[in-house]
CSV table of C-alpha atoms and ligand atoms in Angstrom, one decimal:
chain,number,residue,atom,x,y,z
C,874,MET,CA,0.0,0.1,-0.1
C,875,ARG,CA,1.0,3.5,-0.6
C,876,ILE,CA,2.1,5.4,2.5
C,877,LYS,CA,0.2,8.6,1.5
C,878,GLU,CA,-3.1,6.6,2.1
C,879,TYR,CA,-2.1,5.8,5.6
C,880,TYR,CA,-2.1,9.5,6.3
C,881,GLN,CA,-5.7,9.7,5.3
C,882,ASN,CA,-6.4,8.0,8.8
C,883,LYS,CA,-4.0,10.0,10.9
C,884,PRO,CA,-2.1,9.8,13.1
C,885,VAL,CA,0.3,7.5,11.4
C,886,PHE,CA,3.1,5.6,13.6
C,887,SER,CA,6.1,4.7,11.9
C,888,LEU,CA,9.6,3.4,13.0
C,889,GLU,CA,13.1,3.9,11.5
C,890,ILE,CA,15.9,1.5,11.5
C,891,PHE,CA,19.3,1.1,9.9
C,892,PRO,CA,21.2,-1.6,8.1
C,893,PRO,CA,24.3,-2.9,9.7
C,894,LYS,CA,27.8,-1.7,8.5
C,895,PRO,CA,29.2,-3.1,5.1
C,896,GLY,CA,30.3,-6.8,5.8
C,897,SER,CA,28.3,-7.2,8.8
C,898,PRO,CA,25.6,-9.9,9.0
C,899,LEU,CA,21.9,-9.1,8.8
C,900,ASP,CA,20.9,-11.3,11.7
C,901,GLY,CA,20.8,-8.3,14.3
C,902,VAL,CA,18.6,-6.1,12.2
C,903,MET,CA,16.5,-9.1,11.3
C,904,ALA,CA,15.9,-9.6,15.1
C,905,THR,CA,15.1,-5.9,15.5
C,906,ILE,CA,12.4,-6.1,12.9
C,907,ASP,CA,10.9,-9.1,14.5
C,908,ALA,CA,10.8,-7.2,17.8
C,909,LEU,CA,9.5,-4.1,16.4
C,910,SER,CA,6.9,-6.0,14.4
C,911,VAL,CA,4.6,-6.6,17.7
C,912,LEU,CA,4.2,-2.9,18.0
C,913,ARG,CA,2.2,-3.0,14.6
C,914,PRO,CA,3.4,0.3,13.2
C,915,ASP,CA,2.0,1.5,10.1
C,916,PHE,CA,5.2,1.4,8.3
C,917,ILE,CA,9.1,1.1,9.1
C,918,SER,CA,11.5,2.9,7.2
C,919,VAL,CA,15.1,1.6,6.4
C,920,THR,CA,17.9,4.2,6.0
C,921,TYR,CA,20.3,4.1,3.0
C,922,GLY,CA,23.9,4.5,3.7
C,923,ALA,CA,23.3,6.7,6.7
C,924,ALA,CA,26.0,6.7,9.5
C,925,GLY,CA,28.1,4.2,7.7
C,926,GLY,CA,25.2,1.6,7.2
C,927,SER,CA,25.4,-0.5,4.3
C,928,ARG,CA,23.3,0.7,1.1
C,929,SER,CA,23.3,-2.8,-0.6
C,930,HIS,CA,21.2,-4.1,2.5
C,931,THR,CA,18.5,-1.3,2.4
C,932,VAL,CA,16.3,-3.2,-0.3
C,933,ALA,CA,16.6,-6.6,1.2
C,934,ILE,CA,15.7,-5.4,4.6
C,935,ALA,CA,12.7,-3.4,3.2
C,936,ASP,CA,11.7,-6.5,1.3
C,937,THR,CA,11.6,-8.5,4.7
C,938,ILE,CA,9.7,-5.9,6.5
C,939,LYS,CA,7.0,-5.8,3.7
C,940,ASN,CA,6.9,-9.5,2.4
C,941,LYS,CA,7.8,-11.5,5.6
C,942,TYR,CA,6.1,-9.2,8.1
C,943,GLY,CA,3.4,-7.6,6.1
C,944,ILE,CA,4.3,-4.3,7.3
C,945,GLU,CA,4.4,-1.5,4.8
C,946,ALA,CA,8.2,-0.6,4.0
C,947,LEU,CA,9.6,2.9,3.2
C,948,ALA,CA,13.1,2.3,1.6
C,949,HIS,CA,15.4,5.5,1.9
C,950,LEU,CA,17.3,6.4,-1.1
C,951,THR,CA,20.0,9.0,-1.7
C,952,CYS,CA,21.4,10.4,-4.9
C,953,ILE,CA,24.4,12.4,-4.1
C,954,ASN,CA,27.4,10.9,-5.8
C,955,SER,CA,25.2,8.4,-7.6
C,956,THR,CA,24.6,8.2,-11.3
C,957,LYS,CA,21.2,7.5,-12.9
C,958,ALA,CA,22.0,4.1,-13.8
C,959,GLU,CA,22.8,3.4,-10.3
C,960,VAL,CA,19.6,4.8,-9.1
C,961,ALA,CA,17.8,2.8,-11.7
C,962,ALA,CA,19.2,-0.4,-10.7
C,963,ILE,CA,17.9,0.3,-7.1
C,964,LEU,CA,14.4,1.1,-8.4
C,965,ASP,CA,14.1,-1.9,-10.4
C,966,ARG,CA,15.1,-3.9,-7.3
C,967,LEU,CA,12.5,-2.2,-5.3
C,968,GLN,CA,10.0,-2.7,-7.9
C,969,LYS,CA,10.7,-6.5,-8.0
C,970,ALA,CA,10.4,-6.7,-4.1
C,971,LYS,CA,6.9,-4.8,-4.7
C,972,ILE,CA,8.0,-2.0,-2.4
C,973,GLU,CA,5.9,1.1,-3.4
C,974,ASN,CA,7.4,3.6,-1.2
C,975,ILE,CA,10.8,5.6,-1.3
C,976,LEU,CA,12.1,8.4,1.0
C,977,ALA,CA,13.9,10.5,-1.7
C,978,LEU,CA,17.0,12.2,-0.3
C,979,ARG,CA,20.1,14.1,-1.4
C,980,GLY,CA,22.2,12.5,1.2
C,981,ASP,CA,25.1,14.3,3.0
C,982,ARG,CA,28.1,15.3,1.3
C,983,PRO,CA,31.1,13.1,2.1
C,984,ALA,CA,33.2,15.0,4.7
C,985,ASP,CA,36.2,15.3,2.3
C,986,GLN,CA,34.2,16.5,-0.6
C,987,GLY,CA,33.8,20.1,0.8
C,988,ALA,CA,31.4,22.4,-0.9
C,989,ALA,CA,32.6,21.7,-4.6
C,990,PRO,CA,30.0,21.1,-7.1
C,991,LEU,CA,28.9,17.4,-7.1
C,992,ALA,CA,30.0,15.5,-10.3
C,993,THR,CA,26.8,13.5,-10.4
C,994,ASP,CA,23.6,13.4,-12.3
C,995,PHE,CA,21.8,14.9,-9.2
C,996,GLN,CA,22.4,18.0,-7.2
C,997,TYR,CA,19.4,18.0,-4.9
C,998,ALA,CA,16.7,15.6,-3.7
C,999,SER,CA,14.1,17.2,-6.1
C,1000,ASP,CA,16.4,16.0,-9.2
C,1001,LEU,CA,16.1,12.4,-7.5
C,1002,ILE,CA,12.2,12.9,-7.2
C,1003,LYS,CA,11.9,14.2,-10.8
C,1004,TYR,CA,14.0,11.2,-12.0
C,1005,ILE,CA,11.9,8.6,-10.1
C,1006,LYS,CA,8.7,10.1,-11.2
C,1007,SER,CA,9.9,10.0,-14.8
C,1008,THR,CA,10.8,6.4,-14.7
C,1009,ALA,CA,8.5,4.6,-12.3
C,1010,ASP,CA,5.4,4.8,-10.2
C,1011,PHE,CA,6.3,5.1,-6.5
C,1012,CYS,CA,4.8,6.8,-3.6
C,1013,ILE,CA,7.3,9.4,-2.5
C,1014,GLY,CA,8.4,10.9,0.9
C,1015,ALA,CA,10.9,13.4,1.6
C,1016,ALA,CA,12.8,15.1,4.7
C,1017,CYS,CA,12.3,18.5,6.0
C,1018,TYR,CA,13.9,20.5,8.6
C,1019,PRO,CA,12.1,22.5,11.4
C,1020,GLU,CA,15.4,24.1,12.5
C,1021,VAL,CA,16.5,24.8,8.9
C,1022,HIS,CA,18.7,22.6,6.8
C,1023,THR,CA,22.4,23.2,7.8
C,1024,GLU,CA,23.5,24.2,4.2
C,1025,ALA,CA,20.5,26.5,3.6
C,1026,GLU,CA,21.2,30.1,2.6
C,1027,SER,CA,18.4,31.1,5.0
C,1028,ALA,CA,15.2,29.8,6.6
C,1029,GLU,CA,13.2,31.4,3.8
C,1030,ALA,CA,15.4,30.1,1.2
C,1031,ASP,CA,15.2,26.5,2.8
C,1032,LEU,CA,11.2,26.8,2.8
C,1033,ARG,CA,11.3,27.8,-1.0
C,1034,ASN,CA,13.4,24.9,-1.9
C,1035,LEU,CA,11.1,22.6,0.2
C,1036,LYS,CA,8.3,24.1,-1.6
C,1037,ILE,CA,9.9,23.2,-5.0
C,1038,LYS,CA,10.7,19.8,-3.9
C,1039,VAL,CA,7.2,19.2,-2.7
C,1040,GLU,CA,5.8,20.4,-6.0
C,1041,THR,CA,8.0,18.0,-7.7
C,1042,GLY,CA,5.8,15.2,-6.6
C,1043,VAL,CA,6.3,14.6,-2.8
C,1044,ASP,CA,3.3,12.8,-1.0
C,1045,PHE,CA,4.5,13.2,2.6
C,1046,LEU,CA,7.3,14.7,4.7
C,1047,ILE,CA,9.3,13.5,7.6
C,1048,THR,CA,11.2,16.0,10.0
C,1049,GLN,CA,14.6,15.9,11.2
C,1050,LEU,CA,14.5,15.0,14.7
C,1051,PHE,CA,13.8,18.0,17.2
C,1052,LEU,CA,13.8,18.2,21.0
C,1053,ASP,CA,11.4,21.1,21.5
C,1054,ASN,CA,7.9,20.7,20.2
C,1055,ASN,CA,7.5,24.5,19.8
C,1056,LEU,CA,9.9,24.5,17.0
C,1057,PHE,CA,7.8,21.9,15.1
C,1058,TYR,CA,4.6,24.0,15.7
C,1059,ALA,CA,6.3,27.2,14.4
C,1060,PHE,CA,7.4,25.1,11.4
C,1061,GLN,CA,3.9,23.9,10.8
C,1062,GLU,CA,2.8,27.5,10.6
C,1063,LYS,CA,5.5,28.4,8.0
C,1064,LEU,CA,4.6,25.3,6.0
C,1065,ALA,CA,0.9,26.5,6.0
C,1066,LYS,CA,1.9,30.1,4.9
C,1067,MET,CA,3.8,28.7,2.1
C,1068,GLN,CA,0.8,26.5,1.2
C,1069,ILE,CA,2.9,23.4,1.7
C,1070,ARG,CA,0.1,21.1,2.5
C,1071,VAL,CA,1.3,17.4,2.4
C,1072,PRO,CA,1.3,15.4,5.7
C,1073,VAL,CA,4.2,15.9,7.9
C,1074,ALA,CA,5.4,13.2,10.2
C,1075,ALA,CA,7.2,14.6,13.4
C,1076,GLY,CA,10.6,12.8,13.8
C,1077,ILE,CA,11.3,11.8,17.3
C,1078,MET,CA,14.6,10.4,18.7
C,1079,PRO,CA,14.8,9.0,22.2
C,1080,VAL,CA,18.1,10.0,23.4
C,1081,LEU,CA,20.1,7.7,25.5
C,1082,ASN,CA,23.8,8.9,25.2
C,1083,LYS,CA,25.1,12.4,25.5
C,1084,LYS,CA,27.9,12.2,23.2
C,1085,GLN,CA,25.9,10.5,20.6
C,1086,ILE,CA,23.2,13.2,20.7
C,1087,GLU,CA,25.8,16.0,20.8
C,1088,ARG,CA,27.4,14.5,17.6
C,1089,ILE,CA,24.1,14.1,15.9
C,1090,THR,CA,22.7,17.7,16.6
C,1091,SER,CA,26.2,19.2,15.6
C,1092,LEU,CA,25.8,17.3,12.1
C,1093,CYS,CA,22.1,17.9,11.6
C,1094,GLY,CA,21.6,21.5,13.0
C,1095,ALA,CA,19.0,20.4,15.5
C,1096,SER,CA,19.3,22.4,18.9
C,1097,ILE,CA,19.4,21.0,22.5
C,1098,PRO,CA,16.9,23.0,24.7
C,1099,PRO,CA,17.8,24.0,28.2
C,1100,LYS,CA,15.4,21.3,29.8
C,1101,PHE,CA,17.0,18.5,27.9
C,1102,ARG,CA,20.5,19.8,28.4
C,1103,ARG,CA,20.0,19.8,32.2
C,1104,ILE,CA,19.0,16.1,31.8
C,1105,LEU,CA,21.9,15.2,29.8
C,1106,ASP,CA,24.3,16.9,32.2
C,1107,ARG,CA,22.7,15.3,35.4
C,1108,TYR,CA,22.7,11.6,34.2
C,1109,GLU,CA,25.3,11.6,31.3
C,1110,HIS,CA,27.5,9.1,33.4
C,1111,ASN,CA,24.5,7.0,34.5
C,1112,PRO,CA,23.2,5.0,31.4
C,1113,GLU,CA,20.2,3.7,33.3
C,1114,ALA,CA,19.1,7.1,34.6
C,1115,LEU,CA,19.7,8.6,31.2
C,1116,LYS,CA,17.8,6.0,29.5
C,1117,GLU,CA,14.8,6.5,31.9
C,1118,ALA,CA,14.9,10.1,31.4
C,1119,GLY,CA,15.6,10.0,27.5
C,1120,ILE,CA,12.5,7.8,27.1
C,1121,ALA,CA,10.3,9.8,29.4
C,1122,TYR,CA,11.2,12.9,27.5
C,1123,ALA,CA,10.5,11.3,24.1
C,1124,THR,CA,7.1,10.0,25.4
C,1125,GLU,CA,6.2,13.4,26.6
C,1126,GLN,CA,7.0,15.0,23.2
C,1127,ILE,CA,5.0,12.5,21.5
C,1128,ILE,CA,1.9,12.7,23.7
C,1129,ASP,CA,2.0,16.5,23.2
C,1130,LEU,CA,2.3,16.2,19.4
C,1131,LEU,CA,-0.6,13.7,19.3
C,1132,SER,CA,-2.6,16.0,21.3
C,1133,SER,CA,-2.0,18.7,18.9
C,1134,GLY,CA,-3.2,16.6,16.0
C,1135,VAL,CA,0.0,15.7,14.4
C,1136,ASP,CA,0.0,13.9,11.0
C,1137,GLY,CA,2.3,11.3,12.3
C,1138,ILE,CA,5.0,10.2,14.6
C,1139,HIS,CA,8.1,8.8,13.1
C,1140,LEU,CA,10.4,7.2,15.7
C,1141,TYR,CA,13.9,6.9,15.1
C,1142,THR,CA,14.5,3.5,16.9
C,1143,MET,CA,18.2,3.5,16.4
C,1144,ASN,CA,17.6,-0.3,16.3
C,1145,ARG,CA,16.9,-0.4,20.0
C,1146,PRO,CA,13.5,-2.3,20.0
C,1147,GLU,CA,13.2,-2.3,23.7
C,1148,VAL,CA,13.2,1.6,23.8
C,1149,ALA,CA,10.4,1.7,21.1
C,1150,LYS,CA,8.4,-0.8,23.1
C,1151,GLN,CA,8.8,1.1,26.1
C,1152,ILE,CA,7.7,4.3,24.6
C,1153,PHE,CA,4.6,2.6,22.9
C,1154,ALA,CA,3.7,0.9,26.2
C,1155,GLN,CA,3.1,4.5,27.5
C,1156,ILE,CA,0.7,5.3,24.9
C,1157,THR,CA,-1.3,2.2,24.2
C,1158,GLY,CA,-4.5,3.9,25.5
C,1159,ILE,CA,-3.7,7.2,23.6
C,1160,ARG,CA,-3.2,5.0,20.4
C,1161,LYS,CA,-6.6,3.3,20.8
C,1162,HIS,CA,-8.3,6.5,21.5
C,1163,LEU,CA,-7.2,8.2,18.5
C,1164,LYS,CA,-7.9,5.0,16.3
C,1165,ALA,CA,-11.5,5.0,17.6
C,1166,GLU,CA,-11.5,8.8,16.8
C,1167,ALA,CA,-10.3,8.4,13.3
E,693,FAD,P1,17.5,18.5,-0.3
E,693,FAD,O1,16.1,18.6,-0.2
E,693,FAD,O2,18.1,18.4,-1.5
E,693,FAD,O3,18.1,20.0,0.4
E,693,FAD,C1,19.4,20.1,0.6
E,693,FAD,C2,19.9,21.5,0.7
E,693,FAD,O4,19.9,22.1,-0.6
E,693,FAD,C3,19.0,22.3,1.5
E,693,FAD,O5,20.0,23.3,2.3
E,693,FAD,C4,18.1,23.0,0.5
E,693,FAD,O6,17.5,24.2,1.1
E,693,FAD,C5,18.9,23.0,-0.6
E,693,FAD,N1,18.3,23.0,-1.7
E,693,FAD,C6,17.2,22.1,-2.1
E,693,FAD,N2,17.0,22.4,-3.4
E,693,FAD,C7,17.6,23.4,-3.9
E,693,FAD,C8,17.5,24.1,-5.2
E,693,FAD,N3,16.6,23.7,-6.2
E,693,FAD,N4,18.4,25.1,-5.3
E,693,FAD,C9,19.0,25.5,-4.2
E,693,FAD,N5,19.2,25.0,-3.0
E,693,FAD,C10,18.5,23.9,-2.9
E,693,FAD,N6,20.9,10.6,4.9
E,693,FAD,C11,21.3,9.3,4.3
E,693,FAD,O7,22.5,9.5,3.9
E,693,FAD,N7,20.6,8.2,4.2
E,693,FAD,C12,19.4,8.3,5.0
E,693,FAD,O8,18.6,7.1,4.9
E,693,FAD,C13,18.9,9.4,5.5
E,693,FAD,N8,17.5,9.5,5.9
E,693,FAD,C14,16.9,10.6,6.4
E,693,FAD,C15,15.7,10.7,6.9
E,693,FAD,C16,15.0,12.0,7.3
E,693,FAD,C17,13.8,11.9,7.9
E,693,FAD,C18,15.9,13.0,7.3
E,693,FAD,C19,15.3,14.3,7.9
E,693,FAD,C20,17.1,13.0,6.8
E,693,FAD,C21,17.8,11.8,6.3
E,693,FAD,N9,19.0,11.8,5.8
E,693,FAD,C22,19.6,10.6,5.5
E,693,FAD,C23,19.9,13.1,6.0
E,693,FAD,C24,19.9,13.8,4.6
E,693,FAD,O9,20.5,13.0,3.5
E,693,FAD,C25,20.6,15.1,4.6
E,693,FAD,O10,20.0,16.0,5.7
E,693,FAD,C26,21.1,15.9,3.5
E,693,FAD,O11,22.0,16.7,3.9
E,693,FAD,C27,19.9,16.6,2.9
E,693,FAD,O12,19.1,15.8,2.2
E,693,FAD,P2,17.6,16.5,1.6
E,693,FAD,O13,16.9,15.3,0.9
E,693,FAD,O14,16.8,17.0,2.6
E,693,FAD,O15,18.2,17.5,0.7
């Protein structure tokens, strides 16, 4: 099924996982899918080459999610430094696995490439979306940034570029992680002003490790609000305490977003099913209530 159809029955609950590093076996991620499947998410997305994960495994993992577990799969696909022929080969594999949904992304520039023009067939995610639409029939999601993409000239330019991207053929958006819901609500208002009307899922990351979140936020441009900074500083050397606080914080964000009528919650699971399970256990009644209302 096409993910855009799930958003007609919002809120949509989705989970994100990543493939193992190149050369590593798939057993661990398969066990992760097995554990996550009991949460009955609307879909599970699989990253593509993010944080060193193997690109070649993305299709195989999405295939398992869709065809073994019967859960809708969203395959991430980046285009930076890829040729059209390489992208065409992936599209072909996805079609053969009957995967109907792609999160079309530009991808991050390799650290050693600097800001030099990319010697590739694609400059932006919108080029990838145009190409996919010219060759195949997929439901297409894309990324958006409540705190502005790190390379954007300005917040206004980033929104204008987002509008171009959406008009190229985006069916739904998923946000970069954010730790302050007010940033998301302000972003929603800006989208409305720009008449960007596709569903927007809120990307939520339960934080379990201070160094990790500092590294991620420094790369992706998300901010750490004082309320969460206090938690990190207080419990950074106590994994049990930080895990408890990180899960509670993410759960509180999710409850607030759901109460405000968010289109979807996209949980960055970091391949930690026990964390996703603890969060979902805290919102069982809320999910039932919202399902009954829908
Ligand atoms: P784009 O939409 O192309 O935007 C990139 C920059 O270019 C922005 O600053 C934008 O304002 C600007 N821009 C866009 N169009 C134009 C234009 N026409 N003219 C001028 N400037 C323009 N990375 C991975 O490697 N693998 C993954 O699986 C992955 N999954 C992700 C999932 C989510 C939900 C998110 C939020 C990010 C993910 N990323 C992933 C990271 C992503 O690849 C990076 O953030 C990347 O730097 C930008 O990708 P994009 O698709 O948003 O790019």
